[in-house]
Amino acid sequence: MGNNKIISDEDEKKIRAMRLGDKNAILWGLKCTGLHYRINAIACAVMYNITDDDIIDSIKELKSETYTSIGTSASGCAYAALDILGIEKYAGDSREVKRYLNCKFDFYKDFVVKAQEMKNKS
């Protein structure tokens, strides 16, 4: 039986670092080409209320991203994140963005808590 890993161990470590609030890892995730990385990074920036210029500039760049998968896009997450972080008020009517605004990325807290628990065990 082969290896069924979708992402490398190194990428997994970086995602864990994002979930622990590591700004360099979050910036890395924002600049990755994969939607999974970008959404994780945006959610972490919101969870940790990170408004550093380089992070915000990278999130702003993702507003023009067009790729969507399962009703989710980096663009929708970016618009919502910028509003939640108090950077740019969202005035559009996208259902996706409104979903994120309503929940304030609350669904992501479980991932953050799990990453913190794993860190405490090591």
Tab-separated table of C-alpha atoms in Angstrom:
chain	number	residue	atom	x	y	z
A	1	MET	CA	0.000	0.000	0.000
A	2	GLY	CA	1.366	3.421	-0.942
A	3	ASN	CA	1.610	6.640	0.949
A	4	ASN	CA	-1.762	8.406	0.908
A	5	LYS	CA	-0.477	11.715	2.280
A	6	ILE	CA	-1.833	14.713	0.459
A	7	ILE	CA	0.685	17.186	1.883
A	8	SER	CA	4.293	16.768	2.932
A	9	ASP	CA	5.429	16.475	6.538
A	10	GLU	CA	7.152	19.851	6.155
A	11	ASP	CA	3.943	21.511	4.983
A	12	GLU	CA	2.056	19.859	7.841
A	13	LYS	CA	4.530	21.410	10.303
A	14	LYS	CA	4.007	24.825	8.733
A	15	ILE	CA	0.228	24.485	8.960
A	16	ARG	CA	0.591	23.516	12.622
A	17	ALA	CA	2.799	26.591	13.128
A	18	MET	CA	0.112	28.751	11.480
A	19	ARG	CA	-2.453	27.321	13.881
A	20	LEU	CA	-0.170	28.341	16.747
A	21	GLY	CA	-0.079	31.931	15.482
A	22	ASP	CA	3.376	31.898	13.857
A	23	LYS	CA	3.332	34.998	11.634
A	24	ASN	CA	6.039	33.722	9.271
A	25	ALA	CA	4.124	30.485	8.745
A	26	ILE	CA	0.899	32.435	8.142
A	27	LEU	CA	2.647	34.617	5.569
A	28	TRP	CA	4.016	31.461	3.929
A	29	GLY	CA	0.482	30.023	3.743
A	30	LEU	CA	-0.909	33.196	2.206
A	31	LYS	CA	1.703	33.032	-0.539
A	32	CYS	CA	1.224	29.322	-1.337
A	33	THR	CA	-0.672	28.396	-4.475
A	34	GLY	CA	-3.024	25.884	-2.842
A	35	LEU	CA	-6.459	26.986	-1.648
A	36	HIS	CA	-6.100	24.823	1.481
A	37	TYR	CA	-2.978	26.699	2.575
A	38	ARG	CA	-4.450	30.121	1.862
A	39	ILE	CA	-7.693	29.499	3.740
A	40	ASN	CA	-5.796	28.101	6.723
A	41	ALA	CA	-3.546	31.169	6.737
A	42	ILE	CA	-6.438	33.634	6.456
A	43	ALA	CA	-8.349	31.897	9.250
A	44	CYS	CA	-5.261	31.944	11.482
A	45	ALA	CA	-4.690	35.648	10.836
A	46	VAL	CA	-8.277	36.250	11.972
A	47	MET	CA	-8.058	33.904	14.982
A	48	TYR	CA	-4.915	35.656	16.220
A	49	ASN	CA	-6.081	39.137	15.136
A	50	ILE	CA	-2.914	39.707	13.110
A	51	THR	CA	-2.855	43.054	11.322
A	52	ASP	CA	0.831	43.333	10.404
A	53	ASP	CA	1.290	45.142	7.084
A	54	ASP	CA	2.851	42.180	5.243
A	55	ILE	CA	0.039	39.842	6.321
A	56	ILE	CA	-2.687	42.357	5.434
A	57	ASP	CA	-1.070	43.145	2.073
A	58	SER	CA	-1.000	39.426	1.250
A	59	ILE	CA	-4.649	39.002	2.260
A	60	LYS	CA	-5.580	42.003	0.095
A	61	GLU	CA	-3.838	40.380	-2.881
A	62	LEU	CA	-6.042	37.303	-2.446
A	63	LYS	CA	-9.215	39.347	-3.010
A	64	SER	CA	-8.617	38.943	-6.750
A	65	GLU	CA	-8.175	35.151	-6.565
A	66	THR	CA	-10.755	33.435	-8.782
A	67	TYR	CA	-10.417	29.735	-7.918
A	68	THR	CA	-13.356	28.284	-5.973
A	69	SER	CA	-13.785	24.773	-4.588
A	70	ILE	CA	-16.875	23.473	-2.805
A	71	GLY	CA	-18.280	26.988	-2.528
A	72	THR	CA	-15.135	28.334	-0.902
A	73	SER	CA	-12.549	30.728	-2.268
A	74	ALA	CA	-9.505	32.532	-0.952
A	75	SER	CA	-11.147	35.695	-2.260
A	76	GLY	CA	-14.276	35.251	-0.142
A	77	CYS	CA	-12.196	34.478	2.925
A	78	ALA	CA	-9.984	37.493	2.240
A	79	TYR	CA	-12.896	39.930	1.972
A	80	ALA	CA	-14.396	38.611	5.210
A	81	ALA	CA	-11.061	38.604	7.040
A	82	LEU	CA	-10.320	42.204	6.107
A	83	ASP	CA	-13.732	43.228	7.443
A	84	ILE	CA	-13.416	41.202	10.662
A	85	LEU	CA	-9.917	42.587	11.265
A	86	GLY	CA	-11.247	46.140	10.836
A	87	ILE	CA	-9.216	46.877	7.701
A	88	GLU	CA	-11.895	47.153	4.982
A	89	LYS	CA	-15.652	47.050	5.503
A	90	TYR	CA	-17.340	44.560	3.155
A	91	ALA	CA	-20.295	46.065	1.292
A	92	GLY	CA	-21.020	43.319	-1.234
A	93	ASP	CA	-23.663	40.637	-1.317
A	94	SER	CA	-21.677	37.408	-1.667
A	95	ARG	CA	-23.265	34.568	0.313
A	96	GLU	CA	-19.825	33.078	0.881
A	97	VAL	CA	-18.400	36.269	2.370
A	98	LYS	CA	-21.511	36.782	4.499
A	99	ARG	CA	-21.173	33.229	5.869
A	100	TYR	CA	-17.638	33.997	7.018
A	101	LEU	CA	-18.680	37.363	8.432
A	102	ASN	CA	-21.513	35.769	10.406
A	103	CYS	CA	-19.339	33.077	11.963
A	104	LYS	CA	-16.139	35.179	12.206
A	105	PHE	CA	-14.183	32.011	11.310
A	106	ASP	CA	-15.368	30.478	14.600
A	107	PHE	CA	-15.372	27.028	12.965
A	108	TYR	CA	-11.574	27.231	12.880
A	109	LYS	CA	-11.098	27.482	16.657
A	110	ASP	CA	-11.134	23.694	17.049
A	111	PHE	CA	-8.059	23.419	14.816
A	112	VAL	CA	-6.246	26.081	16.843
A	113	VAL	CA	-7.104	24.388	20.147
A	114	LYS	CA	-5.954	21.002	18.834
A	115	ALA	CA	-2.633	22.476	17.658
A	116	GLN	CA	-2.105	24.057	21.085
A	117	GLU	CA	-2.887	20.758	22.828
A	118	MET	CA	-0.421	18.907	20.590
A	119	LYS	CA	2.255	21.488	21.364
A	120	ASN	CA	1.648	21.158	25.107
A	121	LYS	CA	2.039	17.358	24.897
A	122	SER	CA	5.424	17.574	23.184
